[in-house]
Amino acid sequence: MGKATGFMEYKREKPTERKPIARLNDWKEYSACFSDSMLKKQGSRCMDCGTPFCHMGMEIQGSTTGCPIHNLIPEWNDLVYRGQWKEALDRLLKTNNFPEFTGRVCPAPCEGSCTLAISDPAVTIKNIERTIIDKGFANGWITPRIPKKKTGKKVAIIGSGPAGLASADQLNQAGHSVTVYERDDRAGGLLMYGIPNMKLDKEIVQRRIGLLQQEGIHFVLNTEVGKDITAEELQQQYDAVILCTGAQKQRDLSIEGRNAEGVHFAMEYLTAATKSLLDSNFNDGAFIDTKGKDVIVIGGGDTGADCVATALRQNCRSVVQFGKHPKLPAERTSDNMWPAYPNVYTLEYAYEEAEARFGSDPREYSIQTKKMVADEYGRVKELHTVEMEKVMGEDGTYFFKEVPGTEKVWPAQYVFIAIGFEGTESAFLTTQLGVETKNHLIADTNGKFKTNVEGIFAAGDARRGQSLIVWAINEGREVAKEVEEYLGLKVV
Ligand SMILES: Cc1cc2nc3c(=O)[nH]c(=O)nc-3n(C[C@H](O)[C@H](O)[C@H](O)COP(=O)(O)OP(=O)(O)OC[C@H]3O[C@@H](n4cnc5c(N)ncnc54)[C@H](O)[C@@H]3O)c2cc1C
Ligand code: SF4
């Protein structure tokens, strides 16, 4: 612990962000790093509290508490305070394969369980993490690590999201020959086609893919396993196969008017926007353009927020986001105490931008869409809603009830459905392989990563359901350990 009184002397500072109204003019990242001097002060706020909850990585009350990859947070905070950047980077890379992703877009469950957060604002762990890794790249400290020995064992990984990339990195460094199959034209999974560029610049993703390639990992793009190459062929060619296919099957809304033109799943909207930006800076016109239109996003989560931010950059006429739940309280309530993840109201980047453009937060709470109405050409023109209230039934369980007299009609020429994900899309793949699924997710047999089929493993969202990048990295690291063990026992 470098400075014993840092947490008393310095206040938590908000990471540097570009002004909301200015950043709506482009698709560049909205956040930036701390300066060195600021970072030193922020690092010194860490109390080195003896039993650091920030890196415990557990589920409490259904939410992630502490860092799932057990980042050595107090250690790097101290090194940053002392100006030992290279050492801080070494500590960070011990537990995290890709801090440049988590340092930008992780919701930072570590900060919610920071001991300082019991009485004061938490240490700004996430931004310190980002600054350490960005400094590492800027100073040329991150160079390809070519494995010195090869084991002769071959592993195929299906899906190039963070789970696939983390497991590929671990197994490649262990000397195995790793091939990653990806159905998209670019690697990265939701890091590439999901999370928009203003949250995570795609050059950052591409930089990491390039490094992994230089280190020896082979990427096969535009190849859907199960269709373009059969699962059987894979089993014949490789000693082990890991399914990291994600959980991108979107939940639909079965209401009147759902099939009207202009109603899309959020992922259709977000993926096309990023692809068109990367392919042609939008010159190919291959995206859904909300310019001058009224946009409604159904679903109160982060995917919905990314749709709001995208529509704002396209100069939509208006944007509203419907959420089923009531507005969160300003502070923790008695049933959501530290160290659990704080379920409190925050103004995320997209909402800050909407406020700057239109003067108000675009979120509407406790609202349910009853039907969508199309015009004479079949294009959506309005949504009919009603407010809901959460009430307790006689058996003590909560349910939502319509509030009479709160019916409302909203104009909309575009509607994006962002009400969550059901599970893995690649059902045909699991059928071909004979892999069992449970609730649309790949079932494990040992509570970990082995499936019911010899030599086939699963990790990431495909196994645990839609989650976080940091959990996907954790799964990638853990599945690699199991595969290593399996390959060690396997006679080739
Ligand atoms: C819009 C959006 C925004 C998000 N924002 C955040 C955020 O800010 N912070 C955060 O922590 N988390 C965020 N998440 C969640 C996070 O992105 C996921 O939890 C994480 O990417 C899961 O990683 P994964 O590797 O398991 O799967 P994915 O990232 O989903 O990758 C799976 C890959 O498998 C490929 N694939 C599937 N089937 C096949 C097949 N048969 N053959 C070949 N390839 C196949 C897919 O094309 C895809 O590239 C967000 C999710 C969405 C949808
Ligand atoms: S990966 Fe996420 S939870 Fe872990 S230290 Fe970084 S911001 Fe915190």
Coordinates of C-alpha atoms and ligand atoms in Angstrom, one line a residue:
M1 CA 0.0 0.0 0.0
G2 CA 1.8 3.1 -1.3
K3 CA -0.1 5.9 0.4
A4 CA -1.9 5.2 3.6
T5 CA -4.1 8.3 3.5
G6 CA -4.8 8.4 -0.2
F7 CA -8.5 7.5 0.2
M8 CA -8.9 10.4 2.7
E9 CA -7.0 12.9 0.6
Y10 CA -8.4 12.3 -2.9
K11 CA -11.9 12.1 -4.3
R12 CA -12.9 9.6 -6.9
E13 CA -12.6 11.3 -10.3
K14 CA -14.8 10.4 -13.2
P15 CA -12.8 9.0 -16.2
T16 CA -12.3 11.5 -19.0
E17 CA -15.1 11.5 -21.5
R18 CA -15.8 13.5 -24.6
K19 CA -18.7 15.9 -24.4
P20 CA -22.0 14.1 -25.2
I21 CA -23.2 16.5 -27.9
A22 CA -19.8 16.5 -29.6
R23 CA -19.3 12.8 -29.7
L24 CA -22.7 12.3 -31.5
N25 CA -21.0 13.6 -34.6
D26 CA -18.8 10.6 -35.0
W27 CA -18.5 6.8 -34.1
K28 CA -15.2 7.1 -32.2
E29 CA -14.8 5.9 -28.6
Y30 CA -16.5 8.3 -26.1
S31 CA -14.2 7.6 -23.1
A32 CA -10.5 8.1 -22.7
C33 CA -7.7 7.3 -20.2
F34 CA -6.6 9.2 -17.1
S35 CA -3.5 11.3 -17.2
D36 CA -0.5 9.7 -15.4
S37 CA -0.7 12.1 -12.4
M38 CA -4.5 11.6 -12.1
L39 CA -4.0 7.8 -12.3
K40 CA -1.4 7.9 -9.5
K41 CA -3.9 9.7 -7.3
Q42 CA -6.7 7.4 -8.1
G43 CA -4.5 4.3 -7.5
S44 CA -3.5 5.7 -4.1
R45 CA -7.2 5.7 -3.0
C46 CA -7.0 1.9 -2.8
M47 CA -6.8 1.0 0.9
D48 CA -5.2 -2.5 0.4
C49 CA -8.0 -3.6 2.8
G50 CA -6.7 -7.0 3.8
T51 CA -9.7 -9.0 2.6
P52 CA -10.3 -7.5 -0.8
F53 CA -13.8 -8.2 -2.0
C54 CA -13.1 -6.5 -5.3
H55 CA -11.5 -9.6 -6.8
M56 CA -13.7 -12.4 -5.3
G57 CA -15.9 -13.0 -8.5
M58 CA -19.0 -14.6 -7.1
E59 CA -22.7 -14.5 -7.7
I60 CA -24.7 -12.8 -4.9
Q61 CA -28.4 -12.2 -5.2
G62 CA -28.2 -13.3 -8.9
S63 CA -25.6 -10.6 -9.7
T64 CA -21.8 -10.7 -10.2
T65 CA -19.9 -9.5 -7.2
G66 CA -16.2 -8.8 -7.5
C67 CA -14.0 -9.5 -10.5
P68 CA -14.8 -12.9 -12.1
I69 CA -11.2 -13.4 -13.3
H70 CA -9.8 -12.4 -9.9
N71 CA -7.7 -9.5 -11.2
L72 CA -5.0 -8.6 -8.6
I73 CA -6.5 -5.2 -8.1
P74 CA -4.9 -3.9 -4.9
E75 CA -1.5 -5.0 -6.3
W76 CA -1.7 -3.0 -9.5
N77 CA -3.3 -0.1 -7.8
D78 CA -0.2 0.1 -5.5
L79 CA 2.2 -0.3 -8.5
V80 CA 0.5 2.4 -10.4
Y81 CA 0.7 4.8 -7.4
R82 CA 4.5 4.1 -7.3
G83 CA 4.8 4.7 -11.1
Q84 CA 5.9 1.1 -11.8
W85 CA 3.8 0.8 -15.0
K86 CA 5.5 -2.2 -16.5
E87 CA 5.2 -4.2 -13.3
A88 CA 1.5 -3.2 -13.0
L89 CA 1.0 -4.5 -16.6
D90 CA 2.7 -7.8 -15.7
R91 CA 0.4 -8.2 -12.7
L92 CA -2.7 -7.4 -14.9
L93 CA -1.8 -9.9 -17.6
K94 CA -1.4 -12.7 -15.1
T95 CA -5.2 -12.9 -14.8
N96 CA -6.6 -11.1 -17.8
N97 CA -5.9 -12.0 -21.4
F98 CA -7.6 -8.9 -22.8
P99 CA -7.7 -6.0 -20.4
E100 CA -8.1 -3.6 -23.3
F101 CA -11.7 -5.0 -23.7
T102 CA -12.7 -5.2 -20.0
G103 CA -11.0 -1.8 -19.2
R104 CA -13.4 -0.3 -21.7
V105 CA -16.7 -2.1 -21.5
C106 CA -16.9 -4.2 -18.3
P107 CA -19.7 -3.0 -16.0
A108 CA -17.0 -3.3 -13.2
P109 CA -18.6 -5.5 -10.5
C110 CA -15.3 -5.0 -8.8
E111 CA -16.1 -1.4 -8.0
G112 CA -19.5 -2.3 -6.4
S113 CA -17.7 -4.6 -3.9
C114 CA -14.7 -2.3 -3.3
T115 CA -14.4 -1.9 0.5
L116 CA -14.0 1.9 0.2
A117 CA -17.5 1.9 -1.4
I118 CA -19.1 1.1 2.0
S119 CA -18.7 4.7 3.0
D120 CA -17.2 6.5 -0.1
P121 CA -17.2 6.3 -3.8
A122 CA -15.2 3.2 -5.0
V123 CA -11.7 3.2 -6.4
T124 CA -11.9 3.8 -10.2
I125 CA -10.6 0.2 -10.9
K126 CA -11.9 -0.2 -14.4
N127 CA -10.3 3.0 -15.8
I128 CA -7.0 2.2 -14.0
E129 CA -7.1 -1.2 -15.7
R130 CA -7.7 0.4 -19.1
T131 CA -4.9 3.0 -18.6
I132 CA -2.4 0.3 -17.7
I133 CA -3.0 -1.8 -20.8
D134 CA -3.2 1.2 -23.1
K135 CA 0.1 2.4 -21.8
G136 CA 1.5 -1.1 -22.4
F137 CA 0.5 -1.0 -26.0
A138 CA 1.7 2.7 -26.4
N139 CA 5.1 1.9 -24.9
G140 CA 5.6 -1.2 -27.1
W141 CA 5.5 -3.6 -24.1
I142 CA 3.0 -5.9 -25.7
T143 CA 4.7 -8.0 -28.3
P144 CA 3.8 -11.4 -29.8
R145 CA 4.7 -14.2 -27.4
I146 CA 5.6 -17.1 -29.8
P147 CA 5.3 -20.4 -27.9
K148 CA 8.7 -22.1 -27.8
K149 CA 7.5 -25.7 -27.9
K150 CA 4.8 -27.4 -29.8
T151 CA 2.9 -30.5 -28.3
G152 CA 1.6 -31.8 -31.6
K153 CA -2.0 -31.8 -30.3
K154 CA -4.7 -30.0 -32.3
V155 CA -7.7 -28.1 -30.9
A156 CA -10.6 -26.5 -32.8
I157 CA -12.5 -23.7 -31.3
I158 CA -15.9 -22.8 -32.7
G159 CA -16.7 -19.1 -32.2
S160 CA -14.3 -16.1 -31.9
G161 CA -16.0 -14.1 -29.1
P162 CA -14.1 -13.4 -25.9
A163 CA -14.6 -17.0 -24.6
G164 CA -13.2 -18.5 -27.8
L165 CA -10.3 -16.0 -27.9
A166 CA -9.3 -16.5 -24.3
S167 CA -9.3 -20.3 -24.6
A168 CA -7.4 -20.1 -27.9
D169 CA -4.8 -17.8 -26.2
Q170 CA -4.3 -20.1 -23.2
L171 CA -4.0 -23.3 -25.3
N172 CA -1.7 -21.8 -27.9
Q173 CA 0.6 -20.6 -25.2
A174 CA 0.6 -24.1 -23.8
G175 CA 2.0 -25.3 -27.2
H176 CA -1.1 -26.8 -28.8
S177 CA -2.0 -26.0 -32.4
V178 CA -5.2 -24.0 -32.3
T179 CA -7.7 -23.2 -35.1
V180 CA -10.6 -20.8 -34.5
Y181 CA -13.6 -21.2 -36.8
E182 CA -15.9 -18.1 -37.2
R183 CA -19.0 -17.8 -39.3
D184 CA -18.7 -14.0 -39.6
D185 CA -16.3 -12.2 -41.9
R186 CA -14.4 -10.7 -39.0
A187 CA -13.3 -12.3 -35.7
G188 CA -14.3 -11.1 -32.3
G189 CA -17.9 -12.3 -31.7
L190 CA -19.9 -9.6 -29.9
L191 CA -16.8 -7.6 -29.3
M192 CA -16.8 -7.0 -33.1
Y193 CA -20.5 -7.3 -34.1
G194 CA -22.6 -6.4 -31.1
I195 CA -20.9 -3.8 -28.9
P196 CA -20.9 -0.6 -31.0
N197 CA -17.7 1.2 -32.0
M198 CA -18.1 4.2 -29.7
K199 CA -17.9 1.8 -26.7
L200 CA -15.1 -0.4 -28.1
D201 CA -13.2 0.7 -31.2
K202 CA -12.9 -2.2 -33.6
E203 CA -9.3 -1.4 -34.3
I204 CA -8.7 -2.4 -30.6
V205 CA -10.4 -5.8 -31.3
Q206 CA -8.5 -6.2 -34.6
R207 CA -5.2 -5.3 -32.9
R208 CA -5.7 -8.2 -30.5
I209 CA -6.7 -10.7 -33.3
G210 CA -3.6 -9.7 -35.2
L211 CA -1.4 -10.4 -32.2
L212 CA -3.0 -13.8 -31.6
Q213 CA -2.4 -14.6 -35.3
Q214 CA 1.2 -13.6 -35.0
E215 CA 1.5 -15.9 -32.0
G216 CA 0.4 -18.8 -34.1
I217 CA -3.4 -19.1 -33.8
H218 CA -5.1 -19.9 -37.1
F219 CA -8.5 -18.1 -37.8
V220 CA -10.9 -19.6 -40.4
L221 CA -13.5 -16.9 -41.1
N222 CA -16.8 -17.0 -43.1
T223 CA -17.1 -20.6 -42.1
E224 CA -20.2 -21.9 -40.2
V225 CA -19.4 -25.1 -38.5
G226 CA -22.3 -27.6 -39.0
K227 CA -23.0 -26.2 -42.5
D228 CA -19.7 -25.2 -44.3
I229 CA -17.8 -27.9 -42.5
T230 CA -19.4 -30.8 -40.7
A231 CA -18.9 -31.5 -37.1
E232 CA -17.8 -35.0 -38.0
E233 CA -14.9 -33.6 -40.1
L234 CA -13.8 -31.5 -37.1
Q235 CA -13.9 -34.5 -34.8
Q236 CA -11.7 -36.4 -37.2
Q237 CA -9.2 -33.6 -37.6
Y238 CA -8.8 -32.4 -34.0
D239 CA -7.9 -33.9 -30.7
A240 CA -10.4 -31.7 -28.9
V241 CA -13.2 -29.3 -29.9
I242 CA -14.5 -26.3 -27.8
L243 CA -17.9 -24.8 -28.5
C244 CA -17.8 -21.1 -27.8
T245 CA -20.8 -20.3 -30.1
G246 CA -22.4 -17.7 -27.8
A247 CA -26.1 -17.3 -26.9
Q248 CA -27.3 -15.0 -29.7
K249 CA -30.8 -16.4 -30.2
Q250 CA -32.9 -13.4 -29.6
R251 CA -36.1 -13.4 -27.5
D252 CA -39.1 -12.3 -29.6
L253 CA -42.2 -10.3 -28.8
S254 CA -45.3 -12.2 -29.8
I255 CA -47.8 -9.3 -30.1
E256 CA -50.1 -8.0 -32.8
G257 CA -48.3 -6.1 -35.5
R258 CA -44.8 -7.7 -34.8
N259 CA -44.3 -8.4 -38.5
A260 CA -44.8 -4.8 -39.7
E261 CA -42.0 -3.4 -41.8
G262 CA -39.5 -1.4 -39.7
V263 CA -39.6 -3.7 -36.7
H264 CA -36.3 -5.5 -36.2
F265 CA -34.3 -7.4 -33.6
A266 CA -31.7 -5.1 -31.9
M267 CA -28.8 -7.3 -33.2
E268 CA -29.9 -6.9 -36.9
Y269 CA -29.7 -3.1 -36.3
L270 CA -26.4 -3.1 -34.4
T271 CA -24.5 -5.6 -36.5
A272 CA -25.4 -4.0 -39.8
A273 CA -24.4 -0.5 -38.5
T274 CA -20.9 -1.8 -37.4
K275 CA -20.3 -3.8 -40.5
S276 CA -21.3 -0.9 -42.8
L277 CA -19.1 1.5 -40.8
L278 CA -16.1 -0.9 -41.1
D279 CA -16.7 -1.9 -44.7
S280 CA -17.3 1.5 -46.3
N281 CA -17.9 4.2 -43.7
F282 CA -21.6 3.8 -44.4
N283 CA -21.2 4.5 -48.2
D284 CA -22.6 1.0 -49.1
G285 CA -26.0 1.9 -47.5
A286 CA -26.1 -1.6 -46.1
F287 CA -27.6 -0.6 -42.7
I288 CA -30.9 0.4 -41.2
D289 CA -31.0 4.2 -41.3
T290 CA -33.1 6.0 -38.7
K291 CA -32.3 9.5 -39.8
G292 CA -35.3 11.8 -39.3
K293 CA -37.4 8.9 -37.8
D294 CA -39.1 8.2 -34.5
V295 CA -37.4 5.3 -32.9
I296 CA -38.6 3.1 -30.1
V297 CA -36.4 0.5 -28.4
I298 CA -38.2 -2.2 -26.5
G299 CA -36.1 -3.6 -23.6
G300 CA -34.5 -1.7 -20.8
G301 CA -31.0 -3.3 -20.9
D302 CA -27.6 -2.5 -22.3
T303 CA -28.3 -3.8 -25.8
G304 CA -31.2 -1.4 -25.9
A305 CA -28.9 1.4 -24.7
D306 CA -26.5 0.6 -27.6
C307 CA -29.5 1.0 -30.0
V308 CA -30.3 4.4 -28.5
A309 CA -26.7 5.6 -29.0
T310 CA -26.7 4.3 -32.5
A311 CA -30.0 6.0 -33.5
L312 CA -28.7 9.3 -32.0
R313 CA -25.6 9.1 -34.2
Q314 CA -27.8 8.6 -37.2
N315 CA -29.8 11.7 -36.3
C316 CA -33.1 10.1 -35.5
R317 CA -36.0 12.6 -34.9
S318 CA -36.8 11.1 -31.5
V319 CA -35.8 8.0 -29.4
V320 CA -37.6 6.3 -26.5
Q321 CA -36.5 3.2 -24.6
F322 CA -39.2 1.1 -22.9
G323 CA -38.3 -0.9 -19.8
K324 CA -40.6 -3.4 -18.0
H325 CA -39.2 -2.6 -14.5
P326 CA -39.6 0.5 -12.3
K327 CA -36.8 3.2 -12.2
L328 CA -34.0 2.1 -9.9
P329 CA -33.4 4.0 -6.6
A330 CA -30.7 6.6 -6.3
E331 CA -29.0 4.7 -3.5
R332 CA -28.7 1.0 -2.4
T333 CA -31.8 -0.3 -0.6
S334 CA -31.7 -2.5 2.5
D335 CA -32.1 -5.7 0.4
N336 CA -29.1 -4.7 -1.9
M337 CA -26.3 -4.1 0.6
W338 CA -22.5 -4.1 -0.1
P339 CA -20.8 -6.1 -1.4
A340 CA -23.6 -7.1 -3.8
Y341 CA -23.7 -5.3 -7.2
P342 CA -25.4 -2.0 -6.6
N343 CA -28.8 -1.9 -8.3
V344 CA -29.0 1.9 -8.5
Y345 CA -29.9 4.5 -11.1
T346 CA -27.1 5.5 -13.4
L347 CA -26.9 7.6 -16.4
E348 CA -25.1 5.5 -19.0
Y349 CA -23.4 7.0 -22.0
A350 CA -26.4 6.6 -24.3
Y351 CA -28.8 8.3 -21.9
E352 CA -26.4 11.1 -21.3
E353 CA -26.2 11.7 -25.0
A354 CA -30.0 11.6 -25.4
E355 CA -30.3 14.2 -22.7
A356 CA -27.8 16.4 -24.4
R357 CA -29.7 16.1 -27.8
F358 CA -33.3 16.1 -26.6
G359 CA -33.2 17.4 -23.1
S360 CA -34.4 14.3 -21.3
D361 CA -33.5 10.7 -20.4
P362 CA -35.1 8.5 -23.1
R363 CA -36.1 5.7 -20.7
E364 CA -39.8 5.0 -19.9
Y365 CA -40.3 2.7 -17.0
S366 CA -42.9 0.1 -16.0
I367 CA -44.3 0.0 -19.5
Q368 CA -45.6 -2.8 -21.7
T369 CA -46.2 -2.8 -25.4
K370 CA -49.7 -4.1 -26.2
K371 CA -49.6 -3.9 -30.0
M372 CA -47.8 -2.4 -33.0
V373 CA -49.9 -0.8 -35.8
A374 CA -48.8 -0.5 -39.4
D375 CA -49.9 2.0 -42.1
E376 CA -51.5 1.1 -45.4
Y377 CA -48.1 0.0 -46.8
G378 CA -47.4 -2.4 -44.0
R379 CA -44.9 -0.1 -42.3
V380 CA -45.0 0.4 -38.5
K381 CA -46.5 3.8 -37.6
E382 CA -47.4 3.5 -33.9
L383 CA -47.1 1.5 -30.7
H384 CA -49.8 1.1 -28.1
T385 CA -48.7 0.7 -24.5
V386 CA -50.0 0.5 -20.9
E387 CA -48.2 1.1 -17.6
M388 CA -47.6 -1.8 -15.3
E389 CA -47.2 -2.0 -11.6
K390 CA -45.4 -4.7 -9.6
V391 CA -47.7 -6.1 -6.9
M392 CA -47.5 -8.9 -4.4
G393 CA -49.9 -11.8 -4.8
E394 CA -51.5 -13.7 -1.9
D395 CA -48.8 -16.3 -2.0
G396 CA -46.1 -13.7 -1.5
T397 CA -44.7 -13.7 -5.1
Y398 CA -44.6 -10.5 -7.2
F399 CA -46.3 -10.1 -10.5
F400 CA -46.9 -7.3 -13.0
K401 CA -50.5 -5.8 -13.3
E402 CA -51.8 -3.3 -15.9
V403 CA -52.7 0.1 -14.5
P404 CA -56.2 1.1 -15.9
G405 CA -56.3 4.4 -17.7
T406 CA -52.6 4.5 -18.6
E407 CA -53.0 3.4 -22.2
K408 CA -50.9 5.5 -24.6
V409 CA -50.0 5.7 -28.3
W410 CA -46.5 6.4 -29.5
P411 CA -45.4 7.3 -33.0
A412 CA -42.6 5.1 -34.4
Q413 CA -41.2 4.3 -37.8
Y414 CA -38.6 2.1 -36.4
V415 CA -38.8 -0.4 -33.5
F416 CA -35.9 -2.4 -32.1
I417 CA -36.6 -5.4 -29.9
A418 CA -34.0 -5.8 -27.2
I419 CA -35.7 -8.0 -24.6
G420 CA -32.8 -10.5 -24.1
F421 CA -31.5 -13.7 -25.5
E422 CA -32.9 -17.2 -25.2
G423 CA -29.7 -19.3 -25.8
T424 CA -27.5 -20.8 -28.4
E425 CA -28.5 -20.4 -32.0
S426 CA -26.4 -23.3 -33.3
A427 CA -28.9 -26.0 -32.4
F428 CA -28.0 -27.9 -35.7
L429 CA -24.4 -28.0 -34.6
T430 CA -25.2 -29.5 -31.2
T431 CA -27.5 -32.0 -32.9
Q432 CA -24.8 -33.0 -35.4
L433 CA -22.4 -33.5 -32.6
G434 CA -24.9 -35.3 -30.4
V435 CA -24.2 -32.7 -27.6
E436 CA -27.0 -32.3 -25.1
T437 CA -28.6 -29.0 -24.4
K438 CA -30.7 -27.7 -21.5
N439 CA -32.9 -24.6 -21.6
H440 CA -31.3 -23.7 -25.0
L441 CA -27.8 -23.8 -23.6
I442 CA -25.1 -26.4 -24.0
A443 CA -25.3 -28.8 -21.0
D444 CA -22.1 -29.7 -19.1
T445 CA -21.7 -33.1 -17.4
N446 CA -19.3 -32.2 -14.6
G447 CA -20.6 -28.8 -13.5
K448 CA -17.8 -27.4 -15.6
F449 CA -17.0 -27.5 -19.3
K450 CA -17.1 -31.1 -20.5
T451 CA -20.2 -32.0 -22.6
N452 CA -21.7 -35.5 -22.9
V453 CA -19.6 -36.2 -26.0
E454 CA -15.9 -37.4 -25.6
G455 CA -13.5 -34.6 -26.5
I456 CA -16.1 -31.9 -26.9
F457 CA -16.2 -29.0 -24.4
A458 CA -18.3 -25.8 -24.2
A459 CA -17.6 -22.4 -22.7
G460 CA -18.9 -18.8 -22.6
D461 CA -22.4 -17.6 -23.2
A462 CA -23.3 -20.9 -25.1
R463 CA -22.9 -22.7 -21.7
R464 CA -23.8 -20.1 -19.1
G465 CA -26.3 -17.9 -21.1
Q466 CA -25.9 -14.2 -22.1
S467 CA -23.5 -12.7 -19.7
L468 CA -20.4 -10.4 -19.6
I469 CA -17.1 -10.3 -21.4
V470 CA -15.3 -10.8 -18.2
W471 CA -17.2 -14.0 -17.5
A472 CA -16.5 -15.2 -21.1
I473 CA -12.8 -14.6 -20.5
N474 CA -13.0 -16.5 -17.2
E475 CA -14.8 -19.4 -19.0
G476 CA -12.2 -19.4 -21.8
R477 CA -9.4 -19.7 -19.3
E478 CA -11.1 -22.4 -17.3
V479 CA -12.1 -24.6 -20.2
A480 CA -8.5 -24.4 -21.4
K481 CA -7.4 -26.0 -18.2
E482 CA -9.8 -28.9 -18.6
V483 CA -8.8 -29.4 -22.3
E484 CA -5.1 -29.4 -21.2
E485 CA -5.9 -32.1 -18.7
Y486 CA -7.8 -34.1 -21.3
L487 CA -5.0 -33.8 -23.9
G488 CA -2.4 -34.8 -21.3
L489 CA -4.3 -38.1 -20.8
K490 CA -5.0 -38.6 -24.5
V491 CA -2.7 -40.9 -26.5
V492 CA -2.5 -39.6 -30.1
Ligands
LIG1 C1 -25.3 -5.5 -27.9 C2 -24.6 -6.1 -26.8 C3 -23.8 -5.3 -26.1 C4 -23.0 -5.9 -25.0 N1 -22.3 -5.0 -24.2 C5 -21.5 -5.6 -23.2 C6 -20.7 -4.7 -22.5 O1 -20.7 -3.5 -22.6 N2 -19.9 -5.3 -21.5 C7 -19.9 -6.7 -21.3 O2 -19.2 -7.1 -20.4 N3 -20.7 -7.5 -22.0 C8 -21.5 -7.0 -23.0 N4 -22.3 -7.8 -23.7 C9 -22.2 -9.3 -23.5 C10 -21.0 -9.9 -24.1 O3 -20.7 -9.3 -25.3 C11 -21.1 -11.4 -24.2 O4 -21.4 -11.9 -22.9 C12 -19.8 -12.1 -24.7 O5 -19.4 -11.5 -25.9 C13 -20.0 -13.6 -24.8 O6 -18.8 -14.1 -25.3 P1 -18.8 -15.5 -26.1 O7 -17.4 -15.7 -26.6 O8 -19.4 -16.6 -25.2 O9 -19.8 -15.4 -27.3 P2 -20.0 -14.3 -28.5 O10 -19.3 -13.1 -28.2 O11 -21.5 -14.3 -28.7 O12 -19.3 -15.1 -29.7 C14 -19.8 -16.3 -30.3 C15 -19.3 -16.4 -31.7 O13 -19.5 -17.7 -32.2 C16 -19.8 -17.6 -33.6 N5 -20.6 -18.8 -34.0 C17 -21.8 -19.2 -33.5 N6 -22.1 -20.4 -34.1 C18 -21.1 -20.7 -35.0 C19 -20.9 -21.8 -35.9 N7 -21.8 -22.7 -36.0 N8 -19.7 -21.7 -36.6 C20 -18.8 -20.7 -36.5 N9 -19.0 -19.7 -35.7 C21 -20.1 -19.7 -34.9 C22 -20.6 -16.3 -33.7 O14 -20.7 -15.8 -35.0 C23 -19.9 -15.4 -32.7 O15 -18.9 -14.7 -33.3 C24 -23.1 -7.3 -24.8 C25 -23.9 -8.1 -25.5 C26 -24.6 -7.5 -26.6 C27 -25.5 -8.4 -27.4
SF4_2 S1 -12.3 -7.1 -15.5 FE1 -14.2 -6.0 -14.9 S2 -14.6 -6.8 -12.8 FE2 -12.4 -7.3 -13.3 S3 -11.2 -5.6 -12.5 FE3 -11.6 -5.2 -14.7 S4 -13.4 -3.8 -14.6 FE4 -13.3 -4.9 -12.6

